[in-house]
Short mmCIF file of C-alpha atoms in Angstrom, two decimals:
data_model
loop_
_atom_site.label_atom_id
_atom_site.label_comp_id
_atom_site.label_asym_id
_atom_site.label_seq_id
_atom_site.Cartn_x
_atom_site.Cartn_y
_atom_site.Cartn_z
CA UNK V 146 0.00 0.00 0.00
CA UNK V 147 1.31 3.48 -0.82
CA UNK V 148 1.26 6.47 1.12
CA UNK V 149 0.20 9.76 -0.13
CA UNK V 150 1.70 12.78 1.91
CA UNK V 151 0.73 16.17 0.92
CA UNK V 152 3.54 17.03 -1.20
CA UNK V 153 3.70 21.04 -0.04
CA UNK V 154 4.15 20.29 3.42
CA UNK V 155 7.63 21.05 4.32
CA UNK V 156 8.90 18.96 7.06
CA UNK V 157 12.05 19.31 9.43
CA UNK V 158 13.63 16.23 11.12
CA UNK V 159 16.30 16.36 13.72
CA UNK V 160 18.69 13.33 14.26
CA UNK V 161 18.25 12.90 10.73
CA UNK V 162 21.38 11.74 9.84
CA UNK V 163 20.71 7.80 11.71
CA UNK V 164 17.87 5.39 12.49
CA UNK V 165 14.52 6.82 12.96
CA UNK V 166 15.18 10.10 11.56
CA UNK V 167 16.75 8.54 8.72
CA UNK V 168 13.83 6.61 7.84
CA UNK V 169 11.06 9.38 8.03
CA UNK V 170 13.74 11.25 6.17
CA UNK V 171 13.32 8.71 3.18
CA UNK V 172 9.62 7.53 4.07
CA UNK V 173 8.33 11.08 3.21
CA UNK V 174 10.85 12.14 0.24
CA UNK V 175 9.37 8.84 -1.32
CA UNK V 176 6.23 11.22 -1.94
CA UNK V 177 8.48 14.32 -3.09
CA UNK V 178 7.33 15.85 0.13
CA UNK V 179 10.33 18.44 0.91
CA UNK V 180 12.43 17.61 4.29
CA UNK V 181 14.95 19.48 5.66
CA UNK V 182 17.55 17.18 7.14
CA UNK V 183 18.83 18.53 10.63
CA UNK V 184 22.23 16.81 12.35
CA UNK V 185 25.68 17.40 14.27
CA UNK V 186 27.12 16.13 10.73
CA UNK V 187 24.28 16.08 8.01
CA UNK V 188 26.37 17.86 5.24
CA UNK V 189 28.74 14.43 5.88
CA UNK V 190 25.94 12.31 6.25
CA UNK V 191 26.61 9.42 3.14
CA UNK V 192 22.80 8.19 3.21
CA UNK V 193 21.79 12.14 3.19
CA UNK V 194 23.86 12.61 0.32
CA UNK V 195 22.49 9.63 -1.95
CA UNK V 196 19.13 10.75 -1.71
CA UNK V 197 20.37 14.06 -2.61
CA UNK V 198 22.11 12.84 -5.68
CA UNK V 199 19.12 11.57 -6.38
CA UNK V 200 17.44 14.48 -7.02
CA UNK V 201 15.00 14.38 -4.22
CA UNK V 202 13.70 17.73 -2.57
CA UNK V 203 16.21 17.72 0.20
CA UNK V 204 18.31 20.28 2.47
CA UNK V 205 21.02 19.16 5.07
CA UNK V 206 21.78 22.10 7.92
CA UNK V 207 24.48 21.02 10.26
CA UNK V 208 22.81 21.96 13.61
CA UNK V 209 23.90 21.13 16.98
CA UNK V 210 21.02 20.85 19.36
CA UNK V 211 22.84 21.69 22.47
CA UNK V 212 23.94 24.73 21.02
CA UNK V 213 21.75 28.33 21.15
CA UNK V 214 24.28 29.61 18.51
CA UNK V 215 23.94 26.71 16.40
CA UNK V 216 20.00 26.84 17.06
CA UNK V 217 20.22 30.41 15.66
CA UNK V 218 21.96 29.59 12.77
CA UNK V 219 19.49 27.02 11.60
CA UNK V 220 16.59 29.82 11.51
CA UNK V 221 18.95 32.27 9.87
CA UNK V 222 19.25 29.60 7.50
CA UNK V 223 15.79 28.87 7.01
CA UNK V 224 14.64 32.11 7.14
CA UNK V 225 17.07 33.20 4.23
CA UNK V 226 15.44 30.59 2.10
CA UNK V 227 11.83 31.66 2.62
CA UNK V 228 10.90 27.99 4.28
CA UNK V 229 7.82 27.61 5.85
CA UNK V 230 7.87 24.71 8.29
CA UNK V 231 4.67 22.54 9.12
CA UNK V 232 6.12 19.74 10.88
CA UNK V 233 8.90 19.55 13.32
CA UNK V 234 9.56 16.28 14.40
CA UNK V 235 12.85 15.36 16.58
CA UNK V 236 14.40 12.57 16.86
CA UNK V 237 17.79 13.36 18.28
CA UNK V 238 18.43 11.70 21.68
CA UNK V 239 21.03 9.85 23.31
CA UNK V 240 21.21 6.66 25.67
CA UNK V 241 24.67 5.85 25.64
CA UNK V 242 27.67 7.15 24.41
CA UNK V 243 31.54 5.22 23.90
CA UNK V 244 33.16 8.98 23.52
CA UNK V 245 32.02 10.46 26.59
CA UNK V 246 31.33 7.14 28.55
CA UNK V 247 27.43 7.36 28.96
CA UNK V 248 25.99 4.29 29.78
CA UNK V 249 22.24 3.55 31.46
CA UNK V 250 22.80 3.17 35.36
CA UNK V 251 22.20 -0.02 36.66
CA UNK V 252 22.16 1.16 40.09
CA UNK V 253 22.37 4.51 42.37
CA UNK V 254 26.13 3.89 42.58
CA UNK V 255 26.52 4.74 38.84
CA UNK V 256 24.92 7.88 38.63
CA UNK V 257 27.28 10.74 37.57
CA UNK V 258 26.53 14.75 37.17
CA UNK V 259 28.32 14.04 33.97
CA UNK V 260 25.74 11.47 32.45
CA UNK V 261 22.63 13.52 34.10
CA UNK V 262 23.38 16.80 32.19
CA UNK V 263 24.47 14.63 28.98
CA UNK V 264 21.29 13.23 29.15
CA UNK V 265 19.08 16.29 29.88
CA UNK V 266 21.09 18.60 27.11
CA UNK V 267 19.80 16.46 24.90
CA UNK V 268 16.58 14.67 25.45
CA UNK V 269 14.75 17.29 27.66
CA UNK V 270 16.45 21.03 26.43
CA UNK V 271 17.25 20.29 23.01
CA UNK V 272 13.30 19.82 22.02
CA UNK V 273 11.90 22.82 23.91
CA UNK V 274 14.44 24.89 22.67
CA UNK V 275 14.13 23.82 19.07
CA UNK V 276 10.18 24.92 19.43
CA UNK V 277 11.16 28.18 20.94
CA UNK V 278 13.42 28.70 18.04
CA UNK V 279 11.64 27.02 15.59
CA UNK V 280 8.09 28.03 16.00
CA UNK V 281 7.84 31.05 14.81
CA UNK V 282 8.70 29.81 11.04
CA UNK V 283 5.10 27.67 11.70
CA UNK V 284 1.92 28.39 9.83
CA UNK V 285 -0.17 29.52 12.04
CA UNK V 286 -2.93 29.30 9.59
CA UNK V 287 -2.67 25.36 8.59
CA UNK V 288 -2.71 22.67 10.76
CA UNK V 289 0.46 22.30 11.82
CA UNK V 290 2.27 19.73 14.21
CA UNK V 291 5.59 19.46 16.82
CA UNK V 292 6.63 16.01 17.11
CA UNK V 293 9.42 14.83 19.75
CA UNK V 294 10.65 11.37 20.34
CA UNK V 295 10.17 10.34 23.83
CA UNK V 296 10.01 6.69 25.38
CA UNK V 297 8.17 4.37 27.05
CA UNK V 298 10.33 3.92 30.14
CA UNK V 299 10.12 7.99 30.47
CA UNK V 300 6.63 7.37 31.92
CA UNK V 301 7.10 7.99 35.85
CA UNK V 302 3.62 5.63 36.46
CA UNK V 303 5.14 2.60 33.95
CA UNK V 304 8.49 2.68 35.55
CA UNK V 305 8.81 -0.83 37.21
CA UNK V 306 12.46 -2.21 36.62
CA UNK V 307 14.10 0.96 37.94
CA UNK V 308 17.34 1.72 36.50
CA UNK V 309 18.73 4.05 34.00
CA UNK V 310 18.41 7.18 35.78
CA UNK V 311 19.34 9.72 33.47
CA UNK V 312 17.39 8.83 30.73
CA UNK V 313 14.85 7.97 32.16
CA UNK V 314 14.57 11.47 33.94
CA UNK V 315 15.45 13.43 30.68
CA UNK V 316 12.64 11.77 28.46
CA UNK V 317 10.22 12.31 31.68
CA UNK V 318 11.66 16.03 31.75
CA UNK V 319 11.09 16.07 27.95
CA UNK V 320 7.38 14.56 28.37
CA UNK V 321 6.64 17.67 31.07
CA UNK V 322 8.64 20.31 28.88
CA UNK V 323 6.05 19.27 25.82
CA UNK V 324 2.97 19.09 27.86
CA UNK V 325 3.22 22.64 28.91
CA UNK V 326 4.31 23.97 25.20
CA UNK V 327 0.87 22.14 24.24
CA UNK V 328 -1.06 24.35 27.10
CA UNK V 329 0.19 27.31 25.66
CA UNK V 330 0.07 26.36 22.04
CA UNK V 331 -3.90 26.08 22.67
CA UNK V 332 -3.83 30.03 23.23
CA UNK V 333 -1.32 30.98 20.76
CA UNK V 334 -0.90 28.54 17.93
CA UNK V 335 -4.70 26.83 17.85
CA UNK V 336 -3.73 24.93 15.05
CA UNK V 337 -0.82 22.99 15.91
CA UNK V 338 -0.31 19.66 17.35
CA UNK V 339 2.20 19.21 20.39
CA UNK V 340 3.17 15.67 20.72
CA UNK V 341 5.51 13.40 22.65
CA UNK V 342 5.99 9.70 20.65
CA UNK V 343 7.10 6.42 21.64
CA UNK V 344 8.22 4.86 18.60
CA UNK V 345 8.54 1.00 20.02
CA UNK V 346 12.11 -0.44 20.15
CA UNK V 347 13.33 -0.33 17.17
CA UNK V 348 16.90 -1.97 15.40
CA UNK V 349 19.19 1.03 15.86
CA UNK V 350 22.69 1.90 17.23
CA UNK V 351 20.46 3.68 20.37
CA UNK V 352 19.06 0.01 21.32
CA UNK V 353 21.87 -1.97 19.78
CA UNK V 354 23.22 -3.26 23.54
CA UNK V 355 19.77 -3.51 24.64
CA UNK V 356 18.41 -6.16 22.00
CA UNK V 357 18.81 -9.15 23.62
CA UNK V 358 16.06 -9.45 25.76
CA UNK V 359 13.29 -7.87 23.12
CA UNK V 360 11.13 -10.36 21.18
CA UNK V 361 11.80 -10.83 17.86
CA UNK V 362 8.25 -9.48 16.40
CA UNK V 363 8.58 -6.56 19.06
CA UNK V 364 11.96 -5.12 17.40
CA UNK V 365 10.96 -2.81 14.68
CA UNK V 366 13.50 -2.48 11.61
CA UNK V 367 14.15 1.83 11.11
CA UNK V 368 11.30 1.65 7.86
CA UNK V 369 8.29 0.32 9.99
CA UNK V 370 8.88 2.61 12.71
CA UNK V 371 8.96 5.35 10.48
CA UNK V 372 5.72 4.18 8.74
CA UNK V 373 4.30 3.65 11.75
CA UNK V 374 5.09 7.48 14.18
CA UNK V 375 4.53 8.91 9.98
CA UNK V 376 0.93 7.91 10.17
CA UNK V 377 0.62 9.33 13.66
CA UNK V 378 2.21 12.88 13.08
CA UNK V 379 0.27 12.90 9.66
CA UNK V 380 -2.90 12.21 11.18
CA UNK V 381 -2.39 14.56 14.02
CA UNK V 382 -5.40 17.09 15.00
CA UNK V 383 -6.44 17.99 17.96
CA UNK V 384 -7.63 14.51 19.78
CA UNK V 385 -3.77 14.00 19.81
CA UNK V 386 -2.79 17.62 20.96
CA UNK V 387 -0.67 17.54 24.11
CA UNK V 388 -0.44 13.53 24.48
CA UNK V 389 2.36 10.97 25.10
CA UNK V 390 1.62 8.45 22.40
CA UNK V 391 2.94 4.88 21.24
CA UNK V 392 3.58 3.65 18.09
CA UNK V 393 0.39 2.06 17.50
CA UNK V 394 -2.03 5.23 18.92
CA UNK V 395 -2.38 4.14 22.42
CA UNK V 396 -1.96 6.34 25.05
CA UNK V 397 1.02 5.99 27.82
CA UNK V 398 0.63 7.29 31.18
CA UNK V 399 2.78 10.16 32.02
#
C-alpha cells in the first residue's frame, strides 16, 4: 500500500542523519514531500547525500542541538530561504555514548553529574528549545504539528524495573517540557499539534546493547517505525494535541 503525503508540506527532522530520523527522512521524500535534514554532521551524512544525488527535494543544515548559537543559525538559514515549516519532528536523543562514557545506570552507585546533564542537554532542552526557536517559522494558519521522540520507560507511572536514571529522567523532563508547550500552544498557535511519541524499540545503534532481551516481532526495523510514528504525526489534530503516544495510537501514562 502506498502512502500519499501532501507534497507542499515542508517537514524538518532532527537526528536525521541515523535510524529513525533517517527513515522518516526517506519515508516522506518517497512522496516528493520536501524535508529538511537537521544533524551534528548532516552535510557528511553518506545516506543524506544519496538521496540528494538523487534528485530528491532535500536540504542538510548542520545543527547542533545543544547549542543556542547553532539553534540560531538554523533559523537564519531557514529564514534566508523563505521555508515555511509545518512539521517539526525530533528525533535526536542519546542513551549511551563510547566517547564520553554514557551508559544507562544499573544502580544509584553509577549515577554521575556528567551522564545527568548529557542526558538532559539532549533529550529534555534540546526539544523545547528547538520549538522556541523554531516556532515562529510555523503556519499559524494550517494545521500544523511538533513532534518529539520520547520513550516508554520515560513514563514515571510505567516505571517498574528501575534503572537508567538519566534517561529515564530526561525523556520524563522532555514529556513535562512538551505538555506545557501544548497548554500554551492552545492560546497561541490553535492549530498545531504538540506531541511526545514512543516509537517501540526499534533496530538502531540507540538500542543496539539492549536487544537481547526484546522479542523478535517486538523489534521494529528503522522503515516500519517510520511508517508507523509517519501515520501518527500525519494524522495529528487535535484529539492527539498535548499527548504521550505509542507507536500504534495508544496512550502511555505520564
Amino acid at each position: 500500500m502506498t502512502h500519499h503525503t501532501d507534497s507542499t508540506i515542508t517537514r524538518l527532522i532532527t537526528g536525521a542523519s541515523s535510524g529513525i530520523g533517517l527513515a522518516l527522512v526517506q519515508h516522506w521524500l518517497e512522496d516528493d514531500a520536501p524535508v529538511v535534514a537537521v544533524s551534528r554532521r548532516a552535510t557528511d551524512s553518506e545516506a543524506l547525500q544519496r538521496l540528494q544525488q538523487q534528485g530528491l527535494p532535500l536540504r542538510c543544515v548542520n545543527t547542533d542541538l545543544r547549542s543556542e548559537a547553532s539553534l540560531l543559525n538554523l533559523v537564519r538559514e531557514l529564514k534566508d530561504s523563505g521555508t515555511e515549516l509545518r512539521q517539526i519532528i525530533n528525533c535526536a536523543g542519546v542513551l549511551h555514548d563510547k566517547e564520553s562514557g554514557l551508559a544507562p545506570e544499573k544502580r544509584l552507585e553509577d549515577v554521575s553529574i556528567q551522564a545527568l546533564q548529557q542526558s538532559f542537554a539532549l533529550n529534555a532542552f534540546a526539544p523545547i528549545l528547538l520549538a522556541q526557536h523554531l516556532l515562529p517559522l510555523v503556519s499559524k494558519q494550517q494545521q500544523a504539528c511538533f513532534a518529539s521522540i520520547s520513550a516508554r520507560v520515560g513514563s514515571i507511572e510505567d516505571n517498574h524495573l528501575g534503572g537508567w536514571y538519566s534517561y529515564r529522567a530526561s525523556k520524563a523532563a522532555q514529556n513535562q517540557l512538551l505538555r506545557t508547550l501544548a497548554i500554551e500552544a492552545r492560546r497561541r498557535h490553535p492549530n498545531l499539534c504538540v506531541l511526545a511519541l514512543h516509537p517501540g524499540t526499534t533496530d538502531t545503534p540507540l538500542s543496539a546493547p539492549f536487544q537481547r532481551n526484546v522479542p523478535e516481532h517486538k523489534l521494529f526495523s528503522p522503515p516500519r517505525a517510520a511508517k508507523q510514528l509517519a501515520a501518527i504525526i500525519d494524522g495529528a489534530g487535535e484529539n492527539q494535541h498535548g499527548r504521550f503516544i505509542a507507536w500504534d495510537g495508544e496512550p502511555i501514562p505520564w
